[in-house]
Amino acid sequence: MGHATPRTPYWLAAALVMGLATPALADYPEKPITLIVPWAAGGGTDATARIIAKALEEELGETINVVNRTGGSGVVGHTAIARAKPDGYTLGLGTVEINMMHWQGLTDLTYEDFTPIGQINFDAASISVAEDADYQDLGELMEAIRDQPDGHFNASGTGLGGIWHVALGGLLMDLDMSADKVNWIPSQGAAPAMTELASGGVDMAATSLPEARSMIESGRVRSLGVMAEEPLESFPDVPTVASQVDSEFTTGAWRGVIGPQGMDDDIVETLETALHAAYESDTYQTFMAKQGYGVQWKDAQAFGDYMETSDAEFGEIMKAIGLAKQ
């Protein structure tokens, strides 16, 4: 007499079918990932993206293709990241402009349109003067600015409303001066601004220290202070702003890996863990040290909180400068 085969309970059969039909998140990633860079090939952001992509490939075991999407002062690339499918296969190297573009009316995108994964870079703002300038420290320069009428001093470092313009405005505000007390002369970047400074065309420049390195090392300019909590390892002789004047103001340019809004929490966690390991790798750390770029890690939660705080801070400064469109 035969024996009846036990029947699989309906709920278990359904669960098995669903499990077979739904790819396990443990398989992520199972195909190449695209990393969008909102800036041109050959620049600092592009170089940072390519080195972190190389280190991240080693952690994830999948190819990461770096794609440059330029235009609109960062709007085109950041829009491409925000509009991508939130499946973890299109990411981006987001930059500080996320907290600036919408205030200028260039886009409706804000930090809320992205999923933060991890911050990997921070370059603090610094203030430099020509080597033969009368000011021996930042305190002397700030007092001279305070004593003169608005617009007496000229500064440069980037385009109008760029991060270094906002950094200088924020420092002036924190010292109870008007954000636009120093006249800002737009430039196409730090290099031409530093040349203009050395030739006497402007009184000061606001840039990152790595961008000022060649002029500092050639003895043509002096950096008076950096807007960081402590001196930078690569520029130990440049004192902090806080050590010289009554201001705890710190700011600078940052870069971090982001994705579109709505990514799965498990995928974000996988990427965050891999990104942290890539950040700590010799591949990344050695490259950044050689370039003089600042390294700073924030996990997904801290990175998101930082973007939110910075966005509000930049908005207030840009309103005070007269650059905010909203």
CSV table of C-alpha atoms in Angstrom, one decimal:
chain,number,residue,atom,x,y,z
A,1,MET,CA,0.0,0.0,0.0
A,2,GLY,CA,1.5,3.4,-1.0
A,3,HIS,CA,2.1,6.2,1.3
A,4,ALA,CA,0.7,9.7,0.7
A,5,THR,CA,3.2,12.5,0.0
A,6,PRO,CA,2.9,15.2,2.7
A,7,ARG,CA,1.6,18.4,1.1
A,8,THR,CA,3.6,21.6,1.5
A,9,PRO,CA,1.5,24.2,3.4
A,10,TYR,CA,0.2,27.0,1.2
A,11,TRP,CA,1.9,29.7,3.1
A,12,LEU,CA,5.3,28.0,2.8
A,13,ALA,CA,4.9,27.3,-0.9
A,14,ALA,CA,4.0,31.0,-1.5
A,15,ALA,CA,7.0,32.1,0.5
A,16,LEU,CA,9.3,29.8,-1.5
A,17,VAL,CA,7.9,31.1,-4.8
A,18,MET,CA,8.3,34.7,-3.7
A,19,GLY,CA,11.8,34.1,-2.6
A,20,LEU,CA,12.7,32.6,-6.0
A,21,ALA,CA,11.0,35.5,-7.8
A,22,THR,CA,12.7,38.3,-5.9
A,23,PRO,CA,16.4,38.7,-6.2
A,24,ALA,CA,18.1,38.7,-2.8
A,25,LEU,CA,19.6,42.0,-1.7
A,26,ALA,CA,22.6,39.9,-0.6
A,27,ASP,CA,23.4,39.6,-4.4
A,28,TYR,CA,23.9,43.4,-4.7
A,29,PRO,CA,25.8,44.5,-6.7
A,30,GLU,CA,25.5,42.0,-9.5
A,31,LYS,CA,26.3,44.3,-12.4
A,32,PRO,CA,28.5,47.4,-13.1
A,33,ILE,CA,27.7,50.6,-11.3
A,34,THR,CA,27.7,54.1,-12.9
A,35,LEU,CA,29.3,56.9,-10.9
A,36,ILE,CA,28.2,60.3,-12.3
A,37,VAL,CA,30.6,63.3,-11.8
A,38,PRO,CA,28.9,66.7,-12.3
A,39,TRP,CA,32.2,68.3,-13.3
A,40,ALA,CA,34.7,68.1,-16.2
A,41,ALA,CA,37.3,65.4,-16.6
A,42,GLY,CA,40.8,66.4,-15.3
A,43,GLY,CA,39.6,68.5,-12.4
A,44,GLY,CA,39.9,67.8,-8.7
A,45,THR,CA,36.4,66.3,-8.4
A,46,ASP,CA,36.9,64.1,-11.4
A,47,ALA,CA,40.3,62.8,-9.9
A,48,THR,CA,38.7,62.2,-6.6
A,49,ALA,CA,35.8,60.3,-8.2
A,50,ARG,CA,38.1,58.1,-10.2
A,51,ILE,CA,40.3,57.1,-7.2
A,52,ILE,CA,37.4,56.4,-4.9
A,53,ALA,CA,35.8,54.4,-7.7
A,54,LYS,CA,38.9,52.3,-8.1
A,55,ALA,CA,39.0,51.6,-4.3
A,56,LEU,CA,35.3,50.9,-4.2
A,57,GLU,CA,35.6,48.4,-7.0
A,58,GLU,CA,37.9,46.4,-4.8
A,59,GLU,CA,35.4,46.3,-2.0
A,60,LEU,CA,32.3,45.6,-4.1
A,61,GLY,CA,33.8,43.2,-6.6
A,62,GLU,CA,32.1,45.0,-9.5
A,63,THR,CA,33.1,47.5,-12.2
A,64,ILE,CA,32.4,51.2,-11.5
A,65,ASN,CA,32.2,53.3,-14.6
A,66,VAL,CA,32.9,57.0,-14.0
A,67,VAL,CA,30.8,59.3,-16.3
A,68,ASN,CA,31.2,63.1,-16.5
A,69,ARG,CA,27.9,65.0,-16.9
A,70,THR,CA,28.9,68.6,-17.0
A,71,GLY,CA,27.1,71.9,-17.5
A,72,GLY,CA,25.0,74.5,-15.6
A,73,SER,CA,27.5,75.0,-12.8
A,74,GLY,CA,26.9,71.5,-11.6
A,75,VAL,CA,23.2,71.4,-12.3
A,76,VAL,CA,23.3,68.9,-15.2
A,77,GLY,CA,25.2,66.2,-13.4
A,78,HIS,CA,23.4,66.6,-10.1
A,79,THR,CA,20.1,66.4,-11.9
A,80,ALA,CA,21.1,63.2,-13.6
A,81,ILE,CA,21.9,61.7,-10.3
A,82,ALA,CA,18.6,62.8,-8.7
A,83,ARG,CA,16.6,61.4,-11.6
A,84,ALA,CA,18.3,58.0,-11.9
A,85,LYS,CA,16.5,54.8,-10.9
A,86,PRO,CA,17.1,54.3,-7.1
A,87,ASP,CA,18.3,50.8,-7.5
A,88,GLY,CA,21.9,51.4,-6.4
A,89,TYR,CA,23.4,51.1,-9.9
A,90,THR,CA,23.6,54.8,-10.6
A,91,LEU,CA,25.4,56.9,-8.0
A,92,GLY,CA,27.2,60.2,-8.0
A,93,LEU,CA,30.0,62.2,-6.5
A,94,GLY,CA,28.0,65.0,-5.1
A,95,THR,CA,29.7,68.4,-4.3
A,96,VAL,CA,29.1,71.4,-2.0
A,97,GLU,CA,27.1,73.0,-4.9
A,98,ILE,CA,24.1,70.9,-3.8
A,99,ASN,CA,23.7,73.4,-1.0
A,100,MET,CA,24.2,76.4,-3.2
A,101,MET,CA,22.6,76.0,-6.6
A,102,HIS,CA,19.0,76.3,-5.6
A,103,TRP,CA,19.6,79.4,-3.5
A,104,GLN,CA,20.9,81.1,-6.7
A,105,GLY,CA,17.8,80.0,-8.6
A,106,LEU,CA,19.7,77.6,-10.9
A,107,THR,CA,17.6,74.6,-10.0
A,108,ASP,CA,14.9,73.3,-7.7
A,109,LEU,CA,17.1,70.4,-6.5
A,110,THR,CA,18.1,70.4,-2.8
A,111,TYR,CA,19.9,67.9,-0.6
A,112,GLU,CA,16.4,66.3,0.0
A,113,ASP,CA,16.5,65.0,-3.6
A,114,PHE,CA,19.4,62.7,-2.8
A,115,THR,CA,20.3,59.7,-0.6
A,116,PRO,CA,23.5,60.3,1.3
A,117,ILE,CA,25.9,57.4,1.4
A,118,GLY,CA,29.1,58.9,2.8
A,119,GLN,CA,31.3,62.0,2.8
A,120,ILE,CA,34.9,61.4,1.7
A,121,ASN,CA,36.5,64.8,1.3
A,122,PHE,CA,36.6,68.3,2.9
A,123,ASP,CA,38.8,71.2,1.9
A,124,ALA,CA,38.5,74.1,4.3
A,125,ALA,CA,38.5,77.7,3.1
A,126,SER,CA,41.6,79.8,3.7
A,127,ILE,CA,42.5,83.5,3.3
A,128,SER,CA,45.7,84.5,1.6
A,129,VAL,CA,47.4,87.8,0.8
A,130,ALA,CA,50.4,88.7,-1.3
A,131,GLU,CA,53.8,88.1,0.2
A,132,ASP,CA,54.6,91.8,0.5
A,133,ALA,CA,51.2,92.7,2.1
A,134,ASP,CA,51.3,94.7,5.3
A,135,TYR,CA,49.2,92.2,7.2
A,136,GLN,CA,51.2,89.7,9.3
A,137,ASP,CA,48.2,87.8,10.6
A,138,LEU,CA,44.5,87.4,10.0
A,139,GLY,CA,43.6,89.6,12.9
A,140,GLU,CA,45.4,92.6,11.3
A,141,LEU,CA,43.7,92.0,8.0
A,142,MET,CA,40.2,91.8,9.6
A,143,GLU,CA,40.7,94.9,11.6
A,144,ALA,CA,41.8,96.8,8.5
A,145,ILE,CA,38.7,95.6,6.7
A,146,ARG,CA,36.5,96.7,9.6
A,147,ASP,CA,38.1,100.2,9.7
A,148,GLN,CA,37.6,100.9,6.0
A,149,PRO,CA,34.4,101.7,4.1
A,150,ASP,CA,32.5,98.9,2.4
A,151,GLY,CA,34.0,97.9,-0.9
A,152,HIS,CA,37.5,99.3,-0.1
A,153,PHE,CA,39.0,95.9,-0.2
A,154,ASN,CA,38.8,93.5,-3.1
A,155,ALA,CA,38.9,89.7,-3.0
A,156,SER,CA,38.7,86.8,-5.5
A,157,GLY,CA,39.0,83.0,-5.6
A,158,THR,CA,36.0,81.7,-7.6
A,159,GLY,CA,32.9,82.9,-9.5
A,160,LEU,CA,30.3,85.1,-8.0
A,161,GLY,CA,28.4,83.0,-5.4
A,162,GLY,CA,31.0,80.2,-5.4
A,163,ILE,CA,32.0,78.4,-2.2
A,164,TRP,CA,35.0,80.6,-1.5
A,165,HIS,CA,32.9,83.8,-2.0
A,166,VAL,CA,30.3,82.4,0.5
A,167,ALA,CA,33.1,81.4,2.9
A,168,LEU,CA,34.5,84.9,3.0
A,169,GLY,CA,31.0,86.3,3.5
A,170,GLY,CA,30.3,83.9,6.3
A,171,LEU,CA,33.5,84.8,8.1
A,172,LEU,CA,32.8,88.6,7.8
A,173,MET,CA,29.2,88.0,9.2
A,174,ASP,CA,30.6,86.0,12.1
A,175,LEU,CA,32.8,88.9,12.9
A,176,ASP,CA,29.8,91.3,12.9
A,177,MET,CA,30.6,92.9,9.6
A,178,SER,CA,28.4,92.9,6.5
A,179,ALA,CA,28.8,89.8,4.3
A,180,ASP,CA,29.5,92.1,1.3
A,181,LYS,CA,31.9,94.5,3.0
A,182,VAL,CA,34.7,93.2,0.8
A,183,ASN,CA,34.1,93.6,-3.0
A,184,TRP,CA,34.2,90.2,-4.7
A,185,ILE,CA,36.0,90.0,-8.1
A,186,PRO,CA,34.8,86.9,-10.0
A,187,SER,CA,37.4,84.6,-11.5
A,188,GLN,CA,37.3,81.4,-13.5
A,189,GLY,CA,38.8,79.5,-10.5
A,190,ALA,CA,41.4,79.6,-7.9
A,191,ALA,CA,44.5,79.6,-10.2
A,192,PRO,CA,43.7,82.8,-12.0
A,193,ALA,CA,42.6,84.4,-8.7
A,194,MET,CA,46.0,83.5,-7.0
A,195,THR,CA,47.8,85.0,-10.0
A,196,GLU,CA,45.8,88.2,-9.7
A,197,LEU,CA,46.6,88.3,-5.9
A,198,ALA,CA,50.3,87.9,-6.5
A,199,SER,CA,50.3,90.7,-9.1
A,200,GLY,CA,48.5,93.1,-6.8
A,201,GLY,CA,45.1,93.0,-8.6
A,202,VAL,CA,43.2,92.1,-5.5
A,203,ASP,CA,43.9,92.5,-1.8
A,204,MET,CA,43.2,88.9,-0.7
A,205,ALA,CA,42.0,85.5,-2.0
A,206,ALA,CA,39.7,82.9,-0.5
A,207,THR,CA,40.5,79.4,-1.7
A,208,SER,CA,41.4,76.0,-0.3
A,209,LEU,CA,45.0,75.6,0.8
A,210,PRO,CA,45.7,72.9,-1.9
A,211,GLU,CA,44.7,75.4,-4.5
A,212,ALA,CA,47.1,78.0,-3.1
A,213,ARG,CA,50.0,75.5,-2.6
A,214,SER,CA,52.1,76.4,-5.6
A,215,MET,CA,51.9,80.2,-4.9
A,216,ILE,CA,52.7,79.6,-1.2
A,217,GLU,CA,55.7,77.3,-2.0
A,218,SER,CA,57.0,79.8,-4.6
A,219,GLY,CA,56.9,82.6,-1.9
A,220,ARG,CA,54.5,84.8,-3.8
A,221,VAL,CA,51.6,84.6,-1.4
A,222,ARG,CA,51.0,83.9,2.3
A,223,SER,CA,48.0,82.2,3.8
A,224,LEU,CA,46.9,83.9,7.0
A,225,GLY,CA,44.4,81.4,8.3
A,226,VAL,CA,42.3,78.4,7.5
A,227,MET,CA,38.6,78.0,8.4
A,228,ALA,CA,39.0,74.6,10.0
A,229,GLU,CA,38.9,73.3,13.6
A,230,GLU,CA,42.6,72.6,13.7
A,231,PRO,CA,45.6,73.2,11.3
A,232,LEU,CA,45.8,70.9,8.4
A,233,GLU,CA,48.4,68.1,8.4
A,234,SER,CA,49.6,69.1,5.0
A,235,PHE,CA,49.9,72.8,6.0
A,236,PRO,CA,50.8,72.8,9.6
A,237,ASP,CA,52.2,76.3,9.6
A,238,VAL,CA,48.9,77.9,8.6
A,239,PRO,CA,46.9,78.7,11.8
A,240,THR,CA,43.2,78.4,12.2
A,241,VAL,CA,40.9,81.4,12.0
A,242,ALA,CA,39.7,80.7,15.6
A,243,SER,CA,43.2,81.0,17.0
A,244,GLN,CA,43.5,84.6,15.7
A,245,VAL,CA,40.1,86.2,15.8
A,246,ASP,CA,36.9,85.9,17.7
A,247,SER,CA,35.2,83.5,15.3
A,248,GLU,CA,34.6,79.8,15.4
A,249,PHE,CA,33.3,79.9,11.8
A,250,THR,CA,34.4,76.9,9.7
A,251,THR,CA,33.4,76.0,6.2
A,252,GLY,CA,34.8,74.6,2.9
A,253,ALA,CA,34.1,72.5,-0.1
A,254,TRP,CA,33.1,68.9,0.4
A,255,ARG,CA,32.6,65.8,-1.8
A,256,GLY,CA,30.6,62.7,-1.0
A,257,VAL,CA,28.9,59.7,-2.7
A,258,ILE,CA,25.2,60.1,-3.1
A,259,GLY,CA,22.3,58.4,-4.9
A,260,PRO,CA,18.8,59.3,-5.9
A,261,GLN,CA,16.1,59.7,-3.3
A,262,GLY,CA,14.3,56.5,-2.3
A,263,MET,CA,17.1,53.9,-2.3
A,264,ASP,CA,16.6,50.7,-0.4
A,265,ASP,CA,18.1,50.9,3.2
A,266,ASP,CA,19.9,47.6,2.8
A,267,ILE,CA,21.6,48.7,-0.4
A,268,VAL,CA,22.6,52.0,1.2
A,269,GLU,CA,24.1,50.1,4.2
A,270,THR,CA,26.1,47.8,1.8
A,271,LEU,CA,27.4,50.8,-0.1
A,272,GLU,CA,28.2,52.8,3.1
A,273,THR,CA,30.2,49.9,4.5
A,274,ALA,CA,32.1,49.4,1.3
A,275,LEU,CA,32.7,53.1,0.8
A,276,HIS,CA,34.1,53.5,4.3
A,277,ALA,CA,36.6,50.7,3.6
A,278,ALA,CA,37.5,52.3,0.3
A,279,TYR,CA,38.0,55.6,2.1
A,280,GLU,CA,40.3,54.0,4.6
A,281,SER,CA,42.3,52.2,1.9
A,282,ASP,CA,45.9,53.0,1.0
A,283,THR,CA,44.7,53.5,-2.6
A,284,TYR,CA,42.5,56.5,-1.6
A,285,GLN,CA,44.5,57.9,1.3
A,286,THR,CA,47.8,57.9,-0.5
A,287,PHE,CA,46.4,59.6,-3.5
A,288,MET,CA,44.6,62.3,-1.5
A,289,ALA,CA,47.7,63.0,0.6
A,290,LYS,CA,49.8,63.4,-2.5
A,291,GLN,CA,47.3,65.9,-4.1
A,292,GLY,CA,47.0,67.8,-0.8
A,293,TYR,CA,43.3,67.2,-0.7
A,294,GLY,CA,41.6,67.0,2.7
A,295,VAL,CA,40.0,63.7,3.8
A,296,GLN,CA,37.0,63.6,6.1
A,297,TRP,CA,34.6,60.7,6.7
A,298,LYS,CA,30.9,61.1,7.6
A,299,ASP,CA,28.6,58.1,7.4
A,300,ALA,CA,25.2,58.3,5.7
A,301,GLN,CA,23.4,59.7,8.7
A,302,ALA,CA,26.0,62.3,9.6
A,303,PHE,CA,26.5,63.3,6.0
A,304,GLY,CA,22.8,63.9,5.5
A,305,ASP,CA,22.6,65.9,8.7
A,306,TYR,CA,25.6,68.0,7.6
A,307,MET,CA,24.0,68.7,4.2
A,308,GLU,CA,20.9,69.9,6.0
A,309,THR,CA,22.8,72.2,8.4
A,310,SER,CA,25.1,73.6,5.6
A,311,ASP,CA,22.1,74.3,3.3
A,312,ALA,CA,20.5,76.6,5.9
A,313,GLU,CA,23.8,78.2,6.7
A,314,PHE,CA,24.7,78.9,3.1
A,315,GLY,CA,21.2,80.3,2.5
A,316,GLU,CA,21.6,82.9,5.2
A,317,ILE,CA,25.0,83.9,3.9
A,318,MET,CA,23.9,84.1,0.3
A,319,LYS,CA,20.9,86.2,1.3
A,320,ALA,CA,23.2,88.6,3.1
A,321,ILE,CA,25.5,88.9,0.1
A,322,GLY,CA,22.5,89.5,-2.1
A,323,LEU,CA,22.9,86.4,-4.3
A,324,ALA,CA,19.9,84.4,-3.1
A,325,LYS,CA,16.9,84.3,-5.5
A,326,GLN,CA,14.5,82.9,-3.0
